[in-house]
Short mmCIF file of C-alpha atoms in Angstrom, two decimals:
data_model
loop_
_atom_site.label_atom_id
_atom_site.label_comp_id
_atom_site.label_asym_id
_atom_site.label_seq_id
_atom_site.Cartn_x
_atom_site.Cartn_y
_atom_site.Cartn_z
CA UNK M 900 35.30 2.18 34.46
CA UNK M 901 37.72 -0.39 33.94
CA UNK M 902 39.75 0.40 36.75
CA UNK M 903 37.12 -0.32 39.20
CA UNK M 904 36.45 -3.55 37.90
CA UNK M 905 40.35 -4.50 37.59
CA UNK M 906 40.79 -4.15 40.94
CA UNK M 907 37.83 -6.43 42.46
CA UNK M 908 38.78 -9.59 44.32
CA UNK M 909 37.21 -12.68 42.75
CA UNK M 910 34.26 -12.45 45.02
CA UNK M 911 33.03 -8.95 44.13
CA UNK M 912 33.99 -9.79 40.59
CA UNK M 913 31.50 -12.78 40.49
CA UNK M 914 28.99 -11.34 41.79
CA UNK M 915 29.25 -8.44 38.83
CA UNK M 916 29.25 -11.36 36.43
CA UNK M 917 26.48 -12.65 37.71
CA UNK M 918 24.22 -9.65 38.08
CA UNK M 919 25.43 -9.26 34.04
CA UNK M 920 24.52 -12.29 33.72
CA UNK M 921 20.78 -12.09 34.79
CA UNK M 922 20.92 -8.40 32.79
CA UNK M 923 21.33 -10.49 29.17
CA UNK M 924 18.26 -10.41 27.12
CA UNK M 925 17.80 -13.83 26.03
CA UNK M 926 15.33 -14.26 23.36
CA UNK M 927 12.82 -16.06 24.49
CA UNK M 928 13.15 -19.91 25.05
CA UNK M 929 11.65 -22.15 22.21
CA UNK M 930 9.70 -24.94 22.42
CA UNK M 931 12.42 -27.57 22.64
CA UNK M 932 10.15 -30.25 24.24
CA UNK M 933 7.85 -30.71 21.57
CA UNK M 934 10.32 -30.67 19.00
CA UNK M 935 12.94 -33.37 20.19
CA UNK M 936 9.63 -35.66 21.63
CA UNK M 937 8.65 -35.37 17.60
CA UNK M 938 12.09 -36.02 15.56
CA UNK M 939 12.17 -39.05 18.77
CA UNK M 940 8.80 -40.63 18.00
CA UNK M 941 9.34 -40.34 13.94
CA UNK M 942 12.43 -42.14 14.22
CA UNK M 943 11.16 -44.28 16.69
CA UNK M 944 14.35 -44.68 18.65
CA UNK M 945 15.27 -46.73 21.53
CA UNK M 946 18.48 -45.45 23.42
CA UNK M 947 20.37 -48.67 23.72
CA UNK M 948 23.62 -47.77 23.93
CA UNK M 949 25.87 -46.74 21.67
CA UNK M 950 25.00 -49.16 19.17
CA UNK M 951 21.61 -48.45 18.45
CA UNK M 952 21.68 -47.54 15.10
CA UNK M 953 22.60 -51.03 14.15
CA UNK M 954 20.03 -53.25 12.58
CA UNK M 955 20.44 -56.67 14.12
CA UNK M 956 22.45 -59.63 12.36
CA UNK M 957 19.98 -59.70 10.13
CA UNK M 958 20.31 -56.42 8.88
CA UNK M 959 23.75 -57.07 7.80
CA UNK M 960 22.65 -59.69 5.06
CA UNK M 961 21.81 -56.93 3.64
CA UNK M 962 24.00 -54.38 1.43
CA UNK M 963 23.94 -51.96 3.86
CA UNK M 964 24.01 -52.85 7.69
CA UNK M 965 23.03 -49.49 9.19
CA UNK M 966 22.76 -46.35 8.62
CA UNK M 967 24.28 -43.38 10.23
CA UNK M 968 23.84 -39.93 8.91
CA UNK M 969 27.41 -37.40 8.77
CA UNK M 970 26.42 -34.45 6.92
CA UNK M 971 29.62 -32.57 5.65
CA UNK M 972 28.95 -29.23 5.12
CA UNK M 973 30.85 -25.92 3.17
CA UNK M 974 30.65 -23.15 5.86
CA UNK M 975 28.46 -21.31 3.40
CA UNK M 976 25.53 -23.89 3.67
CA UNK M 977 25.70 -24.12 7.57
CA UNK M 978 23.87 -20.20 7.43
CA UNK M 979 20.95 -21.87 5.51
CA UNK M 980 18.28 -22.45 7.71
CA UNK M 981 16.09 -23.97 4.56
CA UNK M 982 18.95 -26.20 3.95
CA UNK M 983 19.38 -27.37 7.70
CA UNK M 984 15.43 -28.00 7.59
CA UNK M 985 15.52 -30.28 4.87
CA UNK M 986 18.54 -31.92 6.24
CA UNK M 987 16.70 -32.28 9.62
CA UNK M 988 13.35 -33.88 7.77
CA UNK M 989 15.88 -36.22 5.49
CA UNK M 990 17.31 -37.71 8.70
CA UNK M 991 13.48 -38.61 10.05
CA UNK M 992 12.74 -40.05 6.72
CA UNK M 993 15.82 -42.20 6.51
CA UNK M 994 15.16 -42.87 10.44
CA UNK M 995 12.09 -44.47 8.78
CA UNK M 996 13.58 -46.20 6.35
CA UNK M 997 15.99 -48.06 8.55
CA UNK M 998 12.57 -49.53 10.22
CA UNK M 999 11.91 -50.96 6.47
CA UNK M 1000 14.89 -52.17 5.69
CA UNK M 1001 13.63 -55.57 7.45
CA UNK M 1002 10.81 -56.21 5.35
CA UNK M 1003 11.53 -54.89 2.02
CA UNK M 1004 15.80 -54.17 1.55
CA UNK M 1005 15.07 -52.63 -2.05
CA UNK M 1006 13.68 -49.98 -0.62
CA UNK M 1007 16.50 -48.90 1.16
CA UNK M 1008 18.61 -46.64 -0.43
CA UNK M 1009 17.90 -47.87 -3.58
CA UNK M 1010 21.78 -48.48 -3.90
CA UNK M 1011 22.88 -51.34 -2.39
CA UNK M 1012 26.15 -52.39 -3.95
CA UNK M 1013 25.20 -50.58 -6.86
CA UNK M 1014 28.30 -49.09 -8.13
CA UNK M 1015 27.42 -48.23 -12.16
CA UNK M 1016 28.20 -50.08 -15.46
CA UNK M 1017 31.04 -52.93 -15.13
CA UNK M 1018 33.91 -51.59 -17.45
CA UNK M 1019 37.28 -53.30 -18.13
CA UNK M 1020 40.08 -50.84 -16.53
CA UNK M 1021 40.84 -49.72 -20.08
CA UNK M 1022 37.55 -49.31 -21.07
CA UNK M 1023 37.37 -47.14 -18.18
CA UNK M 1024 40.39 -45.57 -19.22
CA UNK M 1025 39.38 -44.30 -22.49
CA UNK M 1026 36.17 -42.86 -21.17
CA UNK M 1027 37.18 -41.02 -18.42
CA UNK M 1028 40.82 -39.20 -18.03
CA UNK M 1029 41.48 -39.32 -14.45
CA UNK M 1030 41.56 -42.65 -13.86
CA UNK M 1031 43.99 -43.96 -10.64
CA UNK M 1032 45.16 -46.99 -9.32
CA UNK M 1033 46.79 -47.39 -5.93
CA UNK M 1034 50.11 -49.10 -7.37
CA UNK M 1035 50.37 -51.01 -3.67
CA UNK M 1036 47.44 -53.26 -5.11
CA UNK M 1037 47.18 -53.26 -8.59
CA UNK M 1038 44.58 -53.48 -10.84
CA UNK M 1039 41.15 -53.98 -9.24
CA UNK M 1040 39.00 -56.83 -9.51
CA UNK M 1041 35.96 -54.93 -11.03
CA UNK M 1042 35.79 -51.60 -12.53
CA UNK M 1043 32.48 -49.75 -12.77
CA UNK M 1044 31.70 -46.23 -14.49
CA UNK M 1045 29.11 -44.28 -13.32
CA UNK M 1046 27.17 -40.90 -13.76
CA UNK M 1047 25.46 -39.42 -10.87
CA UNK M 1048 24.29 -35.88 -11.54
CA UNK M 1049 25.94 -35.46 -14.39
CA UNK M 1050 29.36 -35.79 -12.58
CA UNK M 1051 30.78 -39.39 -14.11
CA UNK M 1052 32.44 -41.33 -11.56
CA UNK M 1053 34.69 -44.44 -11.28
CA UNK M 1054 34.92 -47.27 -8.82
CA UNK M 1055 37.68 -49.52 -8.71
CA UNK M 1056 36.29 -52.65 -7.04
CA UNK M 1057 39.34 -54.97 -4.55
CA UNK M 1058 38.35 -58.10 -3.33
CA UNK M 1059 38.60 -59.39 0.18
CA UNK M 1060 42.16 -60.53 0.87
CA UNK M 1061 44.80 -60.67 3.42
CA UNK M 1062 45.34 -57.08 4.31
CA UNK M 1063 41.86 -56.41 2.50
CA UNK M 1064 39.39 -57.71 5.13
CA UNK M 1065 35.65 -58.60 3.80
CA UNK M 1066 33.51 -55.92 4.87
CA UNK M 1067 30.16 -57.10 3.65
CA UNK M 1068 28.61 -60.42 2.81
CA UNK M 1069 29.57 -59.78 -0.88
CA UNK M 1070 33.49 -60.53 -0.29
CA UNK M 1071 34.16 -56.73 -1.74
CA UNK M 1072 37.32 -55.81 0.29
CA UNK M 1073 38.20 -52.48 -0.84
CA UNK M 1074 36.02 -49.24 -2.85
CA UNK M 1075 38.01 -46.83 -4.60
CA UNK M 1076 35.76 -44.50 -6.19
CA UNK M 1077 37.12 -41.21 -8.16
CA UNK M 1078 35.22 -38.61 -9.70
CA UNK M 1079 36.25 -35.19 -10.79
CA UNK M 1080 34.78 -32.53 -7.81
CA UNK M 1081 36.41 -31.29 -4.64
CA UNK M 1082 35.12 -31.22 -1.35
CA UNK M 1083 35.13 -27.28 -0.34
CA UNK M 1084 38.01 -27.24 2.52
CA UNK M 1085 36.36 -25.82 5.13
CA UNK M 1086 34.48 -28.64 5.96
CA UNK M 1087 31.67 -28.97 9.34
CA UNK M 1088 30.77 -31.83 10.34
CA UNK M 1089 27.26 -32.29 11.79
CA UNK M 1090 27.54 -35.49 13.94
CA UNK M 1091 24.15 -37.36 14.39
CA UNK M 1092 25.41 -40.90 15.56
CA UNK M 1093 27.72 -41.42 18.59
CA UNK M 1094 29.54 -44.27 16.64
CA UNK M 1095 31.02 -42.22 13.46
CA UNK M 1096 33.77 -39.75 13.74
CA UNK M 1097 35.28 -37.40 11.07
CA UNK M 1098 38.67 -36.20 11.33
CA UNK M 1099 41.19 -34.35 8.91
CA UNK M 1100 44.33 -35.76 8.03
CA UNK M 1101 46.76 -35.03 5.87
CA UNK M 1102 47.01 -37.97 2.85
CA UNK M 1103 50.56 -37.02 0.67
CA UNK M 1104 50.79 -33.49 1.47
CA UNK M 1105 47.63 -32.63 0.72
CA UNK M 1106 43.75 -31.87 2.89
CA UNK M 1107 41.93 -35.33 3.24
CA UNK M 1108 39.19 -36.58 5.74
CA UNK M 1109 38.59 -39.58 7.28
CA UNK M 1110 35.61 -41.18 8.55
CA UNK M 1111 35.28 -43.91 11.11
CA UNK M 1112 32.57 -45.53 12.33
CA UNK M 1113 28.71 -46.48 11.44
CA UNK M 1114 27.95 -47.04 7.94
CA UNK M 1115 26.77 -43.03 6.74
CA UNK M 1116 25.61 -41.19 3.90
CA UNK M 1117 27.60 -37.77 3.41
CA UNK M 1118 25.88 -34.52 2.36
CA UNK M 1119 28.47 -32.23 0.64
CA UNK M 1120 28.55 -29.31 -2.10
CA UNK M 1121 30.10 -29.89 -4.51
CA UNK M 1122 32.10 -27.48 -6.49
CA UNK M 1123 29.84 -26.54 -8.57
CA UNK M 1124 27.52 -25.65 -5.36
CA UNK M 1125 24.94 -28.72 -6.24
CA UNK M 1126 24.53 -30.45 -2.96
CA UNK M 1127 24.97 -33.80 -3.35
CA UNK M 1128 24.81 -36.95 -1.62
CA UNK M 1129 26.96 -39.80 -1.11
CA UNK M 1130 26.30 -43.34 0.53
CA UNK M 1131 28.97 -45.46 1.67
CA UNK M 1132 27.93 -49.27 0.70
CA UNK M 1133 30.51 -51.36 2.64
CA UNK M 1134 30.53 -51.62 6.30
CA UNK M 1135 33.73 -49.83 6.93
CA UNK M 1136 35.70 -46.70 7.39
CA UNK M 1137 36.12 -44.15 4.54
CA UNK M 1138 38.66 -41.96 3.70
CA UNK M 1139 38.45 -38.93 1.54
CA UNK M 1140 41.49 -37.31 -0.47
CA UNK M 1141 41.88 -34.80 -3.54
CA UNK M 1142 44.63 -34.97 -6.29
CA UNK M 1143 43.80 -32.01 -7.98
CA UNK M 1144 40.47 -31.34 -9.07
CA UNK M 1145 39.71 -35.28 -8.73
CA UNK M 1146 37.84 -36.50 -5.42
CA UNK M 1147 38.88 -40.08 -4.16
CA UNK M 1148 37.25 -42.44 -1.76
CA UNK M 1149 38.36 -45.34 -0.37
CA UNK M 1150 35.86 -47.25 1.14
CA UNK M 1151 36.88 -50.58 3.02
CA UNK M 1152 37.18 -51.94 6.37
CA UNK M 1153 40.75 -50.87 6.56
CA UNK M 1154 43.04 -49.44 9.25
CA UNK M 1155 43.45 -45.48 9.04
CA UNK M 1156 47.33 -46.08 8.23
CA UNK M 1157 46.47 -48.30 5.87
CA UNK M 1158 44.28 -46.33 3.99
CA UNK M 1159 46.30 -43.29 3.90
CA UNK M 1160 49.14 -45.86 2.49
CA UNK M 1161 46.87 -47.03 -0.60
CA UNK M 1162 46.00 -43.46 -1.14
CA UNK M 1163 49.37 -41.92 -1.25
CA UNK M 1164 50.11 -44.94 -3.84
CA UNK M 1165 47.39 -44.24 -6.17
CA UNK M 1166 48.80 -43.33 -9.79
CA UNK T 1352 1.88 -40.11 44.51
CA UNK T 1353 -0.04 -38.08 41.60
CA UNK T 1354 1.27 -34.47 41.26
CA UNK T 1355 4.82 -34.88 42.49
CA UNK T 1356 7.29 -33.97 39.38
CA UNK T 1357 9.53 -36.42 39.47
CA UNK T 1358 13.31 -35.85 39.83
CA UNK T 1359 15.38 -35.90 37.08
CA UNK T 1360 16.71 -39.45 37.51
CA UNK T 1361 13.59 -40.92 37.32
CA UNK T 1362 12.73 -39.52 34.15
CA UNK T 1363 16.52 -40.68 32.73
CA UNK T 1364 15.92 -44.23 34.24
CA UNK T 1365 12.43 -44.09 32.42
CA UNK T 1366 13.63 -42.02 29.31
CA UNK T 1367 16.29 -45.24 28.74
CA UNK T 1368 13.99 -47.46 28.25
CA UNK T 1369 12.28 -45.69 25.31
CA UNK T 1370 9.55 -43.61 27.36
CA UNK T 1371 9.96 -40.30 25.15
CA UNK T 1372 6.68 -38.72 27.40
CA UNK T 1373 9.45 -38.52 30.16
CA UNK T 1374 12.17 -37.59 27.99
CA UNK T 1375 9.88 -34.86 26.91
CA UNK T 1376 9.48 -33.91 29.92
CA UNK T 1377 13.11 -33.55 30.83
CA UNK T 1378 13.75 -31.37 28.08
CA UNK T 1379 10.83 -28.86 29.23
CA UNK T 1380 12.21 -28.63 32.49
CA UNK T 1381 16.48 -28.01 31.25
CA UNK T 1382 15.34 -25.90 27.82
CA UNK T 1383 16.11 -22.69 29.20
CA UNK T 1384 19.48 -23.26 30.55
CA UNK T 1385 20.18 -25.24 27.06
CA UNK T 1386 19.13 -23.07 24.55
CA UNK T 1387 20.93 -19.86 26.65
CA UNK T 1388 24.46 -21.32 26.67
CA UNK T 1389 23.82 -22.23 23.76
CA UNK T 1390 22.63 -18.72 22.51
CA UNK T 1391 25.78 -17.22 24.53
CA UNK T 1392 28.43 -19.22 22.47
CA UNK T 1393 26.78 -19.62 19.23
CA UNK T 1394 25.17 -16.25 19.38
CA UNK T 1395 22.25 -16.06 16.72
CA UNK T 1396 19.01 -17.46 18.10
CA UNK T 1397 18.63 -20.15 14.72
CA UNK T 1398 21.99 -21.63 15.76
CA UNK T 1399 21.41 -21.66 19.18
CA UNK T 1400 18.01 -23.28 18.68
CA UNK T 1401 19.27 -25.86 16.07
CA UNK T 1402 22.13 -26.55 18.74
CA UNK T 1403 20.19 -27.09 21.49
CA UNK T 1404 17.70 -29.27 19.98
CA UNK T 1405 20.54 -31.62 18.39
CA UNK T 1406 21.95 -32.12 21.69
CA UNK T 1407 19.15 -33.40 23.30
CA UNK T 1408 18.41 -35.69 20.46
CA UNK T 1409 22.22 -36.98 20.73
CA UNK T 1410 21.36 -37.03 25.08
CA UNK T 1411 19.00 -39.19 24.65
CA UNK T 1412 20.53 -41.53 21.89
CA UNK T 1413 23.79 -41.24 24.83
CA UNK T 1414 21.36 -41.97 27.84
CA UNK T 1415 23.16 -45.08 28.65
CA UNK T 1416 26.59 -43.21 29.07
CA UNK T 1417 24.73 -40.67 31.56
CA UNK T 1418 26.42 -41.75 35.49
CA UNK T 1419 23.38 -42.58 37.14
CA UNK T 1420 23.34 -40.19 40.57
CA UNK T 1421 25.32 -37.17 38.50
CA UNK T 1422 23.77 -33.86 37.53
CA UNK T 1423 21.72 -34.59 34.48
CA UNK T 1424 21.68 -30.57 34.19
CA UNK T 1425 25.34 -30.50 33.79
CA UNK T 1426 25.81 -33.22 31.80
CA UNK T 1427 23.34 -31.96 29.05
CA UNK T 1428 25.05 -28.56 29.18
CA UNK T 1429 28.23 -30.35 28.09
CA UNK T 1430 26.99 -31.70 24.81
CA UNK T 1431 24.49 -28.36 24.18
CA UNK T 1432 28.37 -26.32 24.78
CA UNK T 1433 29.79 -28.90 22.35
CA UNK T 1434 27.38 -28.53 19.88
CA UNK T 1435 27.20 -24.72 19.92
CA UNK T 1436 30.64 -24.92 19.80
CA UNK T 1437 30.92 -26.44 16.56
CA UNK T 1438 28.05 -24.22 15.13
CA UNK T 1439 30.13 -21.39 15.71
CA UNK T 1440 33.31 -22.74 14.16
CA UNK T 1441 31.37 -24.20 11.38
CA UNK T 1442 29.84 -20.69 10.87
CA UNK T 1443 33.21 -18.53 11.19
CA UNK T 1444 32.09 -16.60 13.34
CA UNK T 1445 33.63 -15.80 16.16
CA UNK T 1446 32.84 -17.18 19.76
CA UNK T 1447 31.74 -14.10 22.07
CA UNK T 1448 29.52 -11.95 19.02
CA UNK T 1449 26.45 -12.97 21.29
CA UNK T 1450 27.72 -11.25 24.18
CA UNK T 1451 28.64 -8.35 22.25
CA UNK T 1452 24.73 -8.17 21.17
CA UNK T 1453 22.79 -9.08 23.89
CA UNK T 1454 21.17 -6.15 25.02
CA UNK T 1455 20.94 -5.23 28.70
CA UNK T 1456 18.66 -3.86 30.48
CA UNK T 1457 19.05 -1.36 33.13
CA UNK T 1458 18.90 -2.62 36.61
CA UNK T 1459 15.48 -1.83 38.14
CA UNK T 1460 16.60 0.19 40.83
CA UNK T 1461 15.54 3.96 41.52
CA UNK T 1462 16.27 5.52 38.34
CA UNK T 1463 19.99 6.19 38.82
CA UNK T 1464 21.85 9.36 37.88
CA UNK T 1465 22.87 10.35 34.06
CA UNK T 1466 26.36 9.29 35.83
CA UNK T 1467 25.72 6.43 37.57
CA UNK T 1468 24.04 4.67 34.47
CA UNK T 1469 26.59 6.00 32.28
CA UNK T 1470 29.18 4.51 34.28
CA UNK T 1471 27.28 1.07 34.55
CA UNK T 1472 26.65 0.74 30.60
CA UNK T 1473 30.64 1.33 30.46
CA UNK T 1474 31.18 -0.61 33.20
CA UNK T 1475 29.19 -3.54 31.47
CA UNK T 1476 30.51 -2.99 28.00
CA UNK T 1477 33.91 -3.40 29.49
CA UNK T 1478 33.16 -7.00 30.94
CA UNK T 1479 31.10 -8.16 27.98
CA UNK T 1480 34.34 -6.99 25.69
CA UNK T 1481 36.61 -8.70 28.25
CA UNK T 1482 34.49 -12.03 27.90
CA UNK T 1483 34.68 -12.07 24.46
CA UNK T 1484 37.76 -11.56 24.58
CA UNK T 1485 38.97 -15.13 26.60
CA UNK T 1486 40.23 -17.96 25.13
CA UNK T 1487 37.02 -20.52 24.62
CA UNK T 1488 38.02 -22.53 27.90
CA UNK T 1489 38.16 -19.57 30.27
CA UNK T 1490 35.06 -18.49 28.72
CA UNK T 1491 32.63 -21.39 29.50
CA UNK T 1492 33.68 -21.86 32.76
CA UNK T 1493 32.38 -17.82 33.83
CA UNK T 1494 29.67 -18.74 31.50
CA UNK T 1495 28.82 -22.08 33.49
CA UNK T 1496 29.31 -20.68 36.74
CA UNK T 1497 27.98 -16.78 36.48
CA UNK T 1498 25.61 -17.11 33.68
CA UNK T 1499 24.24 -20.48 34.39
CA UNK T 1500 24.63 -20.72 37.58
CA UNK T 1501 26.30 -24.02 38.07
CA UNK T 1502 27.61 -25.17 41.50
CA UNK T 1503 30.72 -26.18 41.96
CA UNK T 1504 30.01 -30.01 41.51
CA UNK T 1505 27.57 -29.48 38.40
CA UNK T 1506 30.71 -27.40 36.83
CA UNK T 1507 33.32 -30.28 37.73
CA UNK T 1508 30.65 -33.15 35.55
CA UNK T 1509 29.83 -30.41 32.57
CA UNK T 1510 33.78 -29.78 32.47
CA UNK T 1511 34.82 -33.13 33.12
CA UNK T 1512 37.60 -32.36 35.88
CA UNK T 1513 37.60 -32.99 39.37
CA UNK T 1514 36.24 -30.23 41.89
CA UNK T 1515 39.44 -28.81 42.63
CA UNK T 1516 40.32 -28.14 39.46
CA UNK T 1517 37.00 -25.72 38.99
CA UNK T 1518 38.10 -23.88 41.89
CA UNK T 1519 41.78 -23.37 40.08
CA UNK T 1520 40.03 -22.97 36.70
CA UNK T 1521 37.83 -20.69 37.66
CA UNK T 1522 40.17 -18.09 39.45
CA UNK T 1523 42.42 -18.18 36.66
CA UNK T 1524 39.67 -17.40 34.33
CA UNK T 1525 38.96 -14.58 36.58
CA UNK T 1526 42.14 -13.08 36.31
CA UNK T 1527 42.59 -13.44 32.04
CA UNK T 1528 38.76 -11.42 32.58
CA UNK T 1529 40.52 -8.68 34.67
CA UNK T 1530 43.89 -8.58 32.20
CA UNK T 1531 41.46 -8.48 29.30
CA UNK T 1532 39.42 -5.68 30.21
CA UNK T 1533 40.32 -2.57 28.63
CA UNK T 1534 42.71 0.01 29.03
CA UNK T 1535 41.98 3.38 30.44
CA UNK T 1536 41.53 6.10 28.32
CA UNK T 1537 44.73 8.67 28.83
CA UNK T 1538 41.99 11.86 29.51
CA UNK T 1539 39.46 10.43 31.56
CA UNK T 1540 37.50 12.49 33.32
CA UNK T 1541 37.19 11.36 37.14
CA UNK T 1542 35.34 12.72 39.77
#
């Protein structure tokens, strides 16, 4: 009974816990070993710090630097083993890649700085309806209009400037990409690099993300429950926000504060 | 030298410079204790297995932040916690289902009386329900210590506080166990 236990000092107590302890039935242990030695040799990975993800300065001639995976999950996918699988085997084959990326950079992600068709804003405007700009900078320098699954995006393209600093060879200071799909709120993160961090914030009042660190692609449903992925093509922070049913991403090597500013500006 | 296992420091100091045999080798030997906590936070065996197996990948992509002369033990149950952790939040589901389903067997003592097991299964249920119901940081730290079996300076690197504070943490998570365990029935029968 209760009572019993209640009244044990810590000692006796303990030594109950433990003895429950020893009395759990694990399921039997799997083989870890083999496992991690596998996923380590595919990726062929060499603990060096913190850092090791990152190609060396030559592998930021080239549209993308490194790669670091975040996979952004809806709670709902988490319970899919199949899903989790193919995640798993994605992150060996892009572990892979990143070995290529020296010798052939086309291969890569096959994106590069590949942002769609070059539009005028207005252009843009006509096609799709949800076009924003952040009023703090006006209009972009390039406009782009993409389709990607079916979903059509836009990308309002900032140069490098003061406030703006270059994050990749190209002199692109700032990605502002819309496109009409919400992240589901409930969001998991699954961490694979040290460097990149994902934290909620609020932008204006309403659920955003932000994401420091590595370069990353992000795995998300969305709400149509197609699982889709996302690459980030500047060497920089990202930060995610909704207005309505419209998903923006800014994409830059900008201060937190300063993204959240251009985002709550965006009209 | 042939045939001595070599300590766990060894295997880090050869694991960090890209030897994955002796990383391997380092995950056989701390498997068990990784994939149980994990199992007792996270609860179903998938998560616990996916947890466990992430965190050594991310140990040995962190090997360089590992303090050379700590407990490599503890400091891999830290990130295997943290990753469970998030597999359970990520899920829903509450911390504390796994205790709630792990069987238990009967002690193997001489078969005890209808009344004697009776009162240990209630006895048992009672604590398992009381350690479910403890905030997550009270939790771990009778996990780490009565579970795992951590000593006092293992449970001071995987918590990342000083050894005094285990001994502090420890009795107060002793005492939210006893408050949390349930009431008495009004009729019980005693005897």
């Amino acid at each position: 009974m209760s009572e019993r236990l209640r009244h044990l000092g810590d000692e006796e107590l303990g030594a109950t816990l433990a003895r429950l302890g020893e009395d759990v039935d694990y399921p039997a242990t799997p083989d870890l070993a083999a496992a991690v030695a596998e996923r380590l040799e595919r990726e062929r990975v060499r603990p060096l710090g913190r850092r090791w993800w990152s190609l060396t300065s030559r592998g930021r001639a080239l549209a993308v630097a490194a790669l670091a995976l975040v996979l952004v999950m809806a709670g709902s996918l988490v319970a899919s083993p199949t899903l989790r699988r193919a995640v798993a085997d994605a992150l060996g084959v892009l572990g892979i890649r990143i070995e290529m990326v020296e010798q052939s950079p086309e291969v890569v992600l096959g994106t590069g700085l590949r942002l769609g068709q070059p539009v005028t804003l207005e252009e843009a405007q006509a096609r799709v309806d949800f076009v924003l700009v952040p009023e703090v900078l006006g209009e972009p320098d390039e406009v782009y209009l993409a389709t990607v699954d079916g979903v059509e995006s836009v990308t309002l393209l900032y140069s490098a400037r003061p406030g703006l600093p270059e994050s990749t060879h190209t002199g692109a200071g700032l990605l502002v990409t819309q496109f009409r799909g919400t992240f589901e709120t409930d969001l998991a993160v699954k961490e694979i690099a040290p460097g990149t961090r994902l934290e909620p914030i609020d932008v204006d009042g309403r659920p955003g993300h932000w994401i420091e660190g590595d370069p990353h692609v992000i795995v998300y449903r969305d709400r149509r429950g197609a699982i889709r992925e996302d690459l980030t093509r500047l060497a920089g922070n990202v930060l995610l926000s909704e207005r309505g049913e419209i998903t923006i991403r800014l994409e830059g090597a900008l201060a937190r504060s300063t993204a959240v500013r251009i985002a709550g500006s965006l009209r | 030298m042939e045939g001595r296992p070599l300590e766990d420091e060894e295997l880090v100091e050869r694991a960090r410079k890209g030897d994955v045999g002796a990383y391997e080798q380092l995950v056989r030997r701390h498997q068990e204790g990784a994939f149980r906590i994990a199992y007792l936070i996270a609860g179903a065996t998938g998560d616990a297995e996916d947890a466990a197996q992430e965190a050594f990948i991310k140990a040995y992509r962190s090997l360089d932040g590992f303090r050379r002369g700590g407990s490599f033990r503890a400091w891999l149950l830290a990130i295997v916690a943290n990753e469970a952790r998030n597999r359970v939040r990520s899920a829903s589901r509450r911390a504390g289902l796994a205790l709630r389903a792990s069987r238990i067997r009967p002690s193997g003592d001489a078969a005890p009386s209808p009344e004697e097991a009776a009162l240990a299964a209630s006895e048992r249920d009672a604590l398992l329900a009381a350690l479910a119901a403890l905030r997550e940081g009270d939790r771990i730290v009778i996990l780490y210590r009565y579970f795992l079996g951590l000593d006092e300076g293992e449970m001071a690197e995987a918590l990342g506080v000083a050894r005094g504070t285990v001994k502090s943490r420890l009795s107060r998570a002793l005492a939210r166990l006893r408050k949390a365990l349930p009431a008495e029935e009004p009729q019980e029968a005693s005897t």
